[in-house]
mmCIF file of C-alpha atoms in Angstrom:
data_model
loop_
_atom_site.group_PDB
_atom_site.id
_atom_site.type_symbol
_atom_site.label_atom_id
_atom_site.label_comp_id
_atom_site.label_asym_id
_atom_site.label_seq_id
_atom_site.Cartn_x
_atom_site.Cartn_y
_atom_site.Cartn_z
ATOM 1 C CA UNK A 197 0.000 0.000 0.000
ATOM 2 C CA UNK A 198 1.401 3.372 -0.951
ATOM 3 C CA UNK A 199 1.915 6.265 1.446
ATOM 4 C CA UNK A 200 -0.739 8.337 -0.308
ATOM 5 C CA UNK A 201 -3.310 5.550 0.115
ATOM 6 C CA UNK A 202 -2.545 5.314 3.825
ATOM 7 C CA UNK A 203 -2.853 9.062 4.125
ATOM 8 C CA UNK A 204 -6.284 9.052 2.432
ATOM 9 C CA UNK A 205 -7.531 6.260 4.677
ATOM 10 C CA UNK A 206 -6.205 8.098 7.728
ATOM 11 C CA UNK A 207 -7.970 11.317 6.793
ATOM 12 C CA UNK A 208 -11.192 9.425 6.208
ATOM 13 C CA UNK A 209 -10.914 7.831 9.653
ATOM 14 C CA UNK A 210 -10.065 11.172 11.218
ATOM 15 C CA UNK A 211 -12.958 12.936 9.466
ATOM 16 C CA UNK A 212 -15.313 10.297 10.857
ATOM 17 C CA UNK A 213 -14.276 11.372 14.338
ATOM 18 C CA UNK A 214 -15.109 15.026 13.744
ATOM 19 C CA UNK A 215 -18.518 16.405 14.846
ATOM 20 C CA UNK A 216 -19.795 19.677 13.406
ATOM 21 C CA UNK A 217 -22.462 21.398 15.484
ATOM 22 C CA UNK A 218 -24.141 24.211 13.579
ATOM 23 C CA UNK A 219 -25.694 27.427 14.854
ATOM 24 C CA UNK A 220 -29.017 26.621 16.550
ATOM 25 C CA UNK A 221 -28.028 23.013 17.275
ATOM 26 C CA UNK A 222 -26.958 20.993 20.297
ATOM 27 C CA UNK A 223 -25.260 17.621 20.112
ATOM 28 C CA UNK A 224 -25.554 14.850 22.676
ATOM 29 C CA UNK A 225 -22.428 12.702 22.712
ATOM 30 C CA UNK A 226 -21.689 9.398 24.436
ATOM 31 C CA UNK A 227 -18.002 8.475 24.366
ATOM 32 C CA UNK A 228 -16.625 4.965 24.176
ATOM 33 C CA UNK A 229 -16.232 4.831 27.970
ATOM 34 C CA UNK A 230 -19.868 5.846 28.657
ATOM 35 C CA UNK A 231 -19.345 9.490 29.477
ATOM 36 C CA UNK A 232 -21.984 11.960 28.234
ATOM 37 C CA UNK A 233 -21.414 15.431 26.856
ATOM 38 C CA UNK A 234 -23.562 18.250 25.471
ATOM 39 C CA UNK A 235 -21.897 20.232 22.677
ATOM 40 C CA UNK A 236 -22.827 23.683 21.421
ATOM 41 C CA UNK A 237 -21.881 25.292 18.085
ATOM 42 C CA UNK A 238 -18.381 24.274 16.905
ATOM 43 C CA UNK A 239 -16.156 21.586 15.379
ATOM 44 C CA UNK A 240 -15.197 18.726 17.698
ATOM 45 C CA UNK A 241 -12.798 15.782 17.451
ATOM 46 C CA UNK A 242 -14.114 12.786 19.299
ATOM 47 C CA UNK A 243 -12.044 10.005 20.804
ATOM 48 C CA UNK A 244 -10.201 7.775 18.361
ATOM 49 C CA UNK A 245 -9.984 4.883 20.803
ATOM 50 C CA UNK A 246 -13.480 3.498 20.373
ATOM 51 C CA UNK A 247 -16.931 4.175 18.961
ATOM 52 C CA UNK A 248 -18.741 7.390 19.831
ATOM 53 C CA UNK A 249 -22.537 7.977 19.647
ATOM 54 C CA UNK A 250 -23.762 11.412 18.578
ATOM 55 C CA UNK A 251 -27.317 12.773 18.268
ATOM 56 C CA UNK A 252 -28.065 16.328 17.189
ATOM 57 C CA UNK A 253 -31.114 18.358 18.200
ATOM 58 C CA UNK A 254 -32.536 21.766 17.524
ATOM 59 C CA UNK A 255 -31.359 23.914 20.440
ATOM 60 C CA UNK A 256 -34.885 25.175 21.179
ATOM 61 C CA UNK A 257 -36.322 21.687 21.710
ATOM 62 C CA UNK A 258 -37.769 21.085 25.169
ATOM 63 C CA UNK A 259 -36.534 17.501 25.340
ATOM 64 C CA UNK A 260 -33.463 15.723 23.957
ATOM 65 C CA UNK A 261 -32.415 12.139 24.473
ATOM 66 C CA UNK A 262 -29.536 9.812 23.683
ATOM 67 C CA UNK A 263 -29.965 6.406 25.227
ATOM 68 C CA UNK A 264 -30.396 6.859 28.959
ATOM 69 C CA UNK A 265 -29.149 10.453 28.816
ATOM 70 C CA UNK A 266 -31.871 13.109 28.923
ATOM 71 C CA UNK A 267 -31.775 16.883 28.611
ATOM 72 C CA UNK A 268 -34.946 18.748 29.568
ATOM 73 C CA UNK A 269 -35.333 22.475 28.965
ATOM 74 C CA UNK A 270 -38.149 24.026 30.999
ATOM 75 C CA UNK A 271 -38.910 27.519 29.749
ATOM 76 C CA UNK A 272 -40.347 30.281 31.973
ATOM 77 C CA UNK A 273 -44.034 29.822 32.681
ATOM 78 C CA UNK A 274 -43.911 26.041 32.309
ATOM 79 C CA UNK A 275 -43.279 22.991 34.463
ATOM 80 C CA UNK A 276 -41.665 19.750 33.322
ATOM 81 C CA UNK A 277 -43.531 16.530 34.078
ATOM 82 C CA UNK A 278 -41.534 13.332 34.439
ATOM 83 C CA UNK A 279 -41.219 10.155 36.482
ATOM 84 C CA UNK A 280 -38.337 8.285 38.067
ATOM 85 C CA UNK A 281 -39.066 4.622 38.593
ATOM 86 C CA UNK A 282 -42.758 5.501 38.358
ATOM 87 C CA UNK A 283 -42.611 8.245 40.979
ATOM 88 C CA UNK A 284 -43.501 11.788 39.879
ATOM 89 C CA UNK A 285 -40.931 14.505 39.239
ATOM 90 C CA UNK A 286 -41.793 18.166 38.727
ATOM 91 C CA UNK A 287 -39.024 20.044 36.923
ATOM 92 C CA UNK A 288 -38.719 23.786 37.462
ATOM 93 C CA UNK A 289 -37.527 26.441 35.013
ATOM 94 C CA UNK A 290 -34.068 25.835 33.512
ATOM 95 C CA UNK A 291 -31.981 23.000 31.985
ATOM 96 C CA UNK A 292 -31.979 19.547 33.557
ATOM 97 C CA UNK A 293 -29.471 16.841 32.511
ATOM 98 C CA UNK A 294 -30.281 13.362 33.756
ATOM 99 C CA UNK A 295 -28.319 10.179 33.044
ATOM 100 C CA UNK A 296 -30.615 7.498 34.409
ATOM 101 C CA UNK A 297 -32.372 4.538 32.819
ATOM 102 C CA UNK A 298 -35.315 4.898 35.231
ATOM 103 C CA UNK A 299 -36.075 8.480 34.151
ATOM 104 C CA UNK A 300 -38.998 9.111 31.818
ATOM 105 C CA UNK A 301 -40.010 12.536 30.537
ATOM 106 C CA UNK A 302 -43.734 12.976 29.968
ATOM 107 C CA UNK A 303 -44.304 16.550 28.780
ATOM 108 C CA UNK A 304 -44.162 20.245 29.624
ATOM 109 C CA UNK A 305 -47.279 22.053 30.812
ATOM 110 C CA UNK A 306 -48.235 25.698 31.234
ATOM 111 C CA UNK A 307 -48.250 26.807 34.856
ATOM 112 C CA UNK A 308 -51.506 28.590 34.066
ATOM 113 C CA UNK A 309 -53.233 25.281 33.262
ATOM 114 C CA UNK A 310 -55.977 24.748 35.805
ATOM 115 C CA UNK A 311 -55.212 21.046 36.285
ATOM 116 C CA UNK A 312 -51.851 19.325 35.722
ATOM 117 C CA UNK A 313 -50.984 15.802 36.771
ATOM 118 C CA UNK A 314 -48.281 13.198 36.276
ATOM 119 C CA UNK A 315 -48.330 9.833 38.011
ATOM 120 C CA UNK A 316 -49.534 10.569 41.564
ATOM 121 C CA UNK A 317 -48.657 14.305 41.484
ATOM 122 C CA UNK A 318 -51.393 16.859 40.914
ATOM 123 C CA UNK A 319 -51.165 20.632 40.469
ATOM 124 C CA UNK A 320 -54.414 22.578 40.680
ATOM 125 C CA UNK A 321 -54.549 26.299 39.950
ATOM 126 C CA UNK A 322 -57.833 27.737 41.175
ATOM 127 C CA UNK A 323 -58.860 30.998 39.418
ATOM 128 C CA UNK A 324 -59.687 34.002 41.590
ATOM 129 C CA UNK A 325 -63.426 33.691 40.971
ATOM 130 C CA UNK A 326 -63.613 29.920 41.509
ATOM 131 C CA UNK A 327 -63.439 27.287 44.238
ATOM 132 C CA UNK A 328 -61.739 23.926 43.618
ATOM 133 C CA UNK A 329 -63.091 20.571 44.781
ATOM 134 C CA UNK A 330 -61.004 17.454 45.377
ATOM 135 C CA UNK A 331 -61.131 14.174 47.290
ATOM 136 C CA UNK A 332 -58.032 12.818 49.047
ATOM 137 C CA UNK A 333 -58.206 9.423 50.747
ATOM 138 C CA UNK A 334 -61.982 9.653 50.803
ATOM 139 C CA UNK A 335 -62.022 13.087 52.448
ATOM 140 C CA UNK A 336 -63.447 16.135 50.703
ATOM 141 C CA UNK A 337 -61.365 19.280 50.272
ATOM 142 C CA UNK A 338 -62.500 22.763 49.240
ATOM 143 C CA UNK A 339 -59.619 24.659 47.598
ATOM 144 C CA UNK A 340 -59.338 28.442 47.746
ATOM 145 C CA UNK A 341 -57.977 30.519 44.808
ATOM 146 C CA UNK A 342 -54.272 29.909 44.163
ATOM 147 C CA UNK A 343 -51.961 26.974 43.376
ATOM 148 C CA UNK A 344 -52.225 23.667 45.224
ATOM 149 C CA UNK A 345 -49.846 20.683 44.863
ATOM 150 C CA UNK A 346 -50.751 17.169 46.004
ATOM 151 C CA UNK A 347 -48.975 13.815 45.825
ATOM 152 C CA UNK A 348 -51.490 11.095 46.501
ATOM 153 C CA UNK A 349 -52.220 7.821 44.678
ATOM 154 C CA UNK A 350 -55.993 8.025 45.239
ATOM 155 C CA UNK A 351 -56.425 11.747 44.550
ATOM 156 C CA UNK A 352 -59.615 12.754 42.725
ATOM 157 C CA UNK A 353 -60.072 16.170 41.170
ATOM 158 C CA UNK A 354 -63.789 16.961 41.034
ATOM 159 C CA UNK A 355 -63.775 20.361 39.328
ATOM 160 C CA UNK A 356 -64.509 24.020 39.956
ATOM 161 C CA UNK A 357 -67.478 25.992 41.269
ATOM 162 C CA UNK A 358 -68.196 29.721 41.155
ATOM 163 C CA UNK A 359 -67.043 31.360 44.384
ATOM 164 C CA UNK A 360 -70.374 33.194 44.590
ATOM 165 C CA UNK A 361 -72.440 30.006 44.847
ATOM 166 C CA UNK A 362 -74.448 30.157 48.098
ATOM 167 C CA UNK A 363 -73.482 26.638 49.199
ATOM 168 C CA UNK A 364 -70.686 24.341 48.070
ATOM 169 C CA UNK A 365 -70.473 20.963 49.763
ATOM 170 C CA UNK A 366 -68.227 17.917 49.359
ATOM 171 C CA UNK A 367 -68.526 15.099 51.886
ATOM 172 C CA UNK A 368 -68.241 16.754 55.323
ATOM 173 C CA UNK A 369 -66.766 20.028 54.002
ATOM 174 C CA UNK A 370 -69.091 22.960 53.385
ATOM 175 C CA UNK A 371 -68.550 26.534 52.218
ATOM 176 C CA UNK A 372 -71.187 29.246 52.317
ATOM 177 C CA UNK A 373 -71.115 32.620 50.628
ATOM 178 C CA UNK A 374 -73.653 35.083 52.004
ATOM 179 C CA UNK A 375 -73.969 38.331 49.990
ATOM 180 C CA UNK A 376 -74.675 41.636 51.675
ATOM 181 C CA UNK A 377 -78.336 41.963 52.567
ATOM 182 C CA UNK A 378 -78.877 38.185 52.693
ATOM 183 C CA UNK A 379 -79.273 35.597 55.464
ATOM 184 C CA UNK A 380 -78.239 31.925 55.208
ATOM 185 C CA UNK A 381 -80.051 29.308 57.263
ATOM 186 C CA UNK A 382 -78.001 26.244 58.248
ATOM 187 C CA UNK A 383 -77.813 23.594 60.949
ATOM 188 C CA UNK A 384 -74.428 22.248 62.088
ATOM 189 C CA UNK A 385 -74.516 19.034 64.107
ATOM 190 C CA UNK A 386 -78.128 19.799 64.934
ATOM 191 C CA UNK A 387 -77.524 23.409 66.014
ATOM 192 C CA UNK A 388 -79.341 26.058 63.926
ATOM 193 C CA UNK A 389 -77.522 29.159 62.694
ATOM 194 C CA UNK A 390 -78.497 32.274 60.756
ATOM 195 C CA UNK A 391 -75.454 33.675 58.956
ATOM 196 C CA UNK A 392 -75.073 37.251 57.770
ATOM 197 C CA UNK A 393 -72.798 38.678 55.045
ATOM 198 C CA UNK A 394 -69.480 36.803 54.707
ATOM 199 C CA UNK A 395 -67.792 33.497 53.803
ATOM 200 C CA UNK A 396 -68.135 30.548 56.178
ATOM 201 C CA UNK A 397 -66.479 27.108 56.160
ATOM 202 C CA UNK A 398 -67.660 24.096 58.151
ATOM 203 C CA UNK A 399 -66.415 20.548 58.648
ATOM 204 C CA UNK A 400 -69.418 18.634 59.918
ATOM 205 C CA UNK A 401 -70.868 15.250 59.075
ATOM 206 C CA UNK A 402 -74.365 16.421 60.064
ATOM 207 C CA UNK A 403 -74.848 19.609 58.058
ATOM 208 C CA UNK A 404 -78.090 21.028 56.691
ATOM 209 C CA UNK A 405 -78.277 23.975 54.317
ATOM 210 C CA UNK A 406 -81.853 25.210 54.137
ATOM 211 C CA UNK A 407 -81.772 28.423 52.116
ATOM 212 C CA UNK A 408 -80.354 31.886 51.536
ATOM 213 C CA UNK A 409 -82.960 34.633 51.716
ATOM 214 C CA UNK A 410 -83.303 38.405 51.684
ATOM 215 C CA UNK A 411 -82.578 39.894 55.113
ATOM 216 C CA UNK A 412 -85.873 41.789 54.894
ATOM 217 C CA UNK A 413 -87.925 38.615 54.551
ATOM 218 C CA UNK A 414 -90.676 38.977 57.196
ATOM 219 C CA UNK A 415 -90.184 35.527 58.722
ATOM 220 C CA UNK A 416 -87.431 32.901 58.514
ATOM 221 C CA UNK A 417 -86.839 29.815 60.606
ATOM 222 C CA UNK A 418 -84.701 26.702 60.876
ATOM 223 C CA UNK A 419 -85.326 24.116 63.564
ATOM 224 C CA UNK A 420 -85.986 26.080 66.787
ATOM 225 C CA UNK A 421 -84.430 29.346 65.588
ATOM 226 C CA UNK A 422 -86.830 32.026 64.341
ATOM 227 C CA UNK A 423 -86.148 35.431 62.814
ATOM 228 C CA UNK A 424 -88.643 38.204 62.130
ATOM 229 C CA UNK A 425 -88.090 41.453 60.297
ATOM 230 C CA UNK A 426 -90.587 44.130 61.289
ATOM 231 C CA UNK A 427 -90.782 47.329 59.243
ATOM 232 C CA UNK A 428 -92.284 50.492 60.672
ATOM 233 C CA UNK A 429 -96.031 50.213 61.184
ATOM 234 C CA UNK A 430 -96.261 46.427 61.609
ATOM 235 C CA UNK A 431 -96.913 44.217 64.624
ATOM 236 C CA UNK A 432 -96.118 40.502 64.943
ATOM 237 C CA UNK A 433 -98.560 38.233 66.767
ATOM 238 C CA UNK A 434 -96.675 35.289 68.263
ATOM 239 C CA UNK A 435 -97.027 32.470 70.766
ATOM 240 C CA UNK A 436 -94.219 30.842 72.706
ATOM 241 C CA UNK A 437 -93.825 29.182 76.084
ATOM 242 C CA UNK A 438 -97.609 29.081 76.206
ATOM 243 C CA UNK A 439 -98.024 32.859 76.131
ATOM 244 C CA UNK A 440 -99.197 35.287 73.535
ATOM 245 C CA UNK A 441 -97.014 38.267 72.668
ATOM 246 C CA UNK A 442 -97.344 41.338 70.493
ATOM 247 C CA UNK A 443 -93.976 42.438 69.085
ATOM 248 C CA UNK A 444 -94.167 46.062 68.005
ATOM 249 C CA UNK A 445 -90.575 47.351 67.915
ATOM 250 C CA UNK A 446 -89.349 47.777 64.310
ATOM 251 C CA UNK A 447 -86.228 45.853 63.308
ATOM 252 C CA UNK A 448 -84.916 42.294 63.575
ATOM 253 C CA UNK A 449 -86.066 39.908 66.296
ATOM 254 C CA UNK A 450 -84.405 36.499 66.749
ATOM 255 C CA UNK A 451 -85.988 33.952 69.071
ATOM 256 C CA UNK A 452 -84.681 30.472 69.860
ATOM 257 C CA UNK A 453 -87.584 28.470 71.239
ATOM 258 C CA UNK A 454 -89.053 25.062 70.409
ATOM 259 C CA UNK A 455 -92.534 26.369 71.284
ATOM 260 C CA UNK A 456 -92.428 29.512 69.143
ATOM 261 C CA UNK A 457 -95.260 30.013 66.668
ATOM 262 C CA UNK A 458 -95.904 33.014 64.453
ATOM 263 C CA UNK A 459 -99.620 33.690 64.205
ATOM 264 C CA UNK A 460 -99.368 36.532 61.721
ATOM 265 C CA UNK A 461 -98.659 40.193 61.085
ATOM 266 C CA UNK A 462 -101.000 43.152 61.454
ATOM 267 C CA UNK A 463 -100.708 46.823 60.626
ATOM 268 C CA UNK A 464 -100.354 49.041 63.672
ATOM 269 C CA UNK A 465 -103.447 50.957 62.487
ATOM 270 C CA UNK A 466 -105.715 47.939 63.061
ATOM 271 C CA UNK A 467 -108.197 48.796 65.843
ATOM 272 C CA UNK A 468 -108.178 45.456 67.650
ATOM 273 C CA UNK A 469 -105.897 42.430 67.676
ATOM 274 C CA UNK A 470 -105.497 39.552 70.066
ATOM 275 C CA UNK A 471 -103.224 36.533 70.437
ATOM 276 C CA UNK A 472 -103.482 34.154 73.346
ATOM 277 C CA UNK A 473 -104.196 36.264 76.436
ATOM 278 C CA UNK A 474 -102.656 39.409 74.950
ATOM 279 C CA UNK A 475 -104.851 42.091 73.348
ATOM 280 C CA UNK A 476 -104.289 45.504 71.826
ATOM 281 C CA UNK A 477 -106.887 48.208 71.156
ATOM 282 C CA UNK A 478 -106.320 51.352 69.101
ATOM 283 C CA UNK A 479 -108.872 54.114 69.592
ATOM 284 C CA UNK A 480 -108.526 56.828 66.991
ATOM 285 C CA UNK A 481 -108.524 60.519 67.811
ATOM 286 C CA UNK A 482 -112.034 61.888 68.275
ATOM 287 C CA UNK A 483 -113.430 58.447 69.117
ATOM 288 C CA UNK A 484 -114.313 56.449 72.201
ATOM 289 C CA UNK A 485 -113.789 52.695 72.234
ATOM 290 C CA UNK A 486 -116.038 50.127 73.839
ATOM 291 C CA UNK A 487 -114.346 47.048 75.306
ATOM 292 C CA UNK A 488 -115.973 44.098 76.981
ATOM 293 C CA UNK A 489 -113.865 42.242 79.545
ATOM 294 C CA UNK A 490 -115.519 39.139 80.975
ATOM 295 C CA UNK A 491 -118.968 40.724 80.538
ATOM 296 C CA UNK A 492 -118.040 44.130 81.902
ATOM 297 C CA UNK A 493 -118.061 47.112 79.538
ATOM 298 C CA UNK A 494 -115.253 49.639 79.565
ATOM 299 C CA UNK A 495 -115.050 52.897 77.612
ATOM 300 C CA UNK A 496 -111.627 53.755 76.245
ATOM 301 C CA UNK A 497 -110.258 57.198 75.372
ATOM 302 C CA UNK A 498 -108.165 57.755 72.211
ATOM 303 C CA UNK A 499 -104.806 55.984 72.164
ATOM 304 C CA UNK A 500 -103.316 52.489 72.403
ATOM 305 C CA UNK A 501 -104.500 50.159 75.149
ATOM 306 C CA UNK A 502 -102.859 46.800 75.802
ATOM 307 C CA UNK A 503 -104.105 43.982 77.984
ATOM 308 C CA UNK A 504 -101.956 41.038 79.009
ATOM 309 C CA UNK A 505 -102.980 37.823 80.695
ATOM 310 C CA UNK A 506 -106.603 38.889 80.436
ATOM 311 C CA UNK A 507 -109.271 36.418 79.365
ATOM 312 C CA UNK A 508 -112.571 36.937 77.546
ATOM 313 C CA UNK A 509 -111.689 40.257 75.928
ATOM 314 C CA UNK A 510 -113.855 41.457 73.053
ATOM 315 C CA UNK A 511 -113.878 44.780 71.304
ATOM 316 C CA UNK A 512 -117.172 46.183 70.138
ATOM 317 C CA UNK A 513 -115.735 49.036 68.116
ATOM 318 C CA UNK A 514 -115.540 52.794 68.521
ATOM 319 C CA UNK A 515 -117.871 55.711 67.901
ATOM 320 C CA UNK A 516 -117.224 59.405 67.253
ATOM 321 C CA UNK A 517 -117.605 61.683 70.236
ATOM 322 C CA UNK A 518 -120.777 63.866 70.288
ATOM 323 C CA UNK A 519 -120.353 67.329 71.767
ATOM 324 C CA UNK A 520 -123.554 68.785 73.380
ATOM 325 C CA UNK A 521 -123.591 72.466 74.438
ATOM 326 C CA UNK A 522 -125.742 73.171 77.529
ATOM 327 C CA UNK A 523 -126.925 76.774 77.834
ATOM 328 C CA UNK A 524 -128.159 76.179 81.362
ATOM 329 C CA UNK A 525 -124.859 74.883 82.690
ATOM 330 C CA UNK A 526 -122.755 77.115 80.503
ATOM 331 C CA UNK A 527 -120.120 74.528 79.665
ATOM 332 C CA UNK A 528 -119.345 72.016 76.937
ATOM 333 C CA UNK A 529 -120.015 68.373 77.696
ATOM 334 C CA UNK A 530 -118.411 65.812 75.404
ATOM 335 C CA UNK A 531 -120.340 62.602 75.561
ATOM 336 C CA UNK A 532 -119.990 59.464 73.516
ATOM 337 C CA UNK A 533 -123.014 58.235 71.565
ATOM 338 C CA UNK A 534 -122.594 54.794 73.080
ATOM 339 C CA UNK A 535 -122.393 56.298 76.573
ATOM 340 C CA UNK A 536 -125.605 58.272 75.988
ATOM 341 C CA UNK A 537 -127.383 55.110 74.862
ATOM 342 C CA UNK A 538 -126.195 53.192 77.905
ATOM 343 C CA UNK A 539 -127.354 55.978 80.258
ATOM 344 C CA UNK A 540 -130.797 56.418 78.725
#
């Protein structure tokens, strides 16, 4: 063999050991002794001792692989999802070089994705106007806005609900949103509650959500708890503990009693009302009222008259006063028509 032939063969062998990495490329190299290298743009002479494996990739690829060697590029705003021997790995922003036969890259996901999972790992991002629902080991969880990370083999993601829903429940967990001007009626472990404006969370196996109603609803109740809203000019007729009561003060009245019973509402301008042994008489200006109590008549001047714990009360109405001028006596006598009839 001539010298020139040897030289040509030598150059061919040498050229086979040269790796050219162009602009925008990366090369993964495994040398004859198992070492791994990542090469950027340039011209490289690999080892002449033994075989060398080379694989080129576009430099902007998220994932590159040569055998058991892996390069993962996680760009800002993403998370890398992978497993190692079946267990989840979450890769943060940056470059990750892993030389492991048990590593497996799954994909990259946007951090803004509402639900991300790989193997037993779960990432839930709850939007600001939502509430997340999940079950872990048979227990319900209500997730507030933000990012939540779980690693559980029996995790169940249920979904999202609007944060303005009046009641969100999952197993024993309950969340209530009560808008301004509303009242929520609930019972927790048998105890009744009336909740005003706000957000409430409960963990109770025995939970009852009855309703959410306007705070100006005349009458609301749950179990033994009763609430009345009285505007100006109204009177509530109620019974509790075996007694009748007239509630006249405007505003909110809350009563906790197993014997409470609302009999109705009346306008304060009604002349006569009674509940149980409690009675109220309104005699208008310029009138005289006639009341019968256990068979005995009583004349009432203008104004409000209330009788409590009095039996057999009946109101026979009112009549205008009649004014009679007596010349002989020289004074004005104001007599009621009914009174005149009774005296005649």
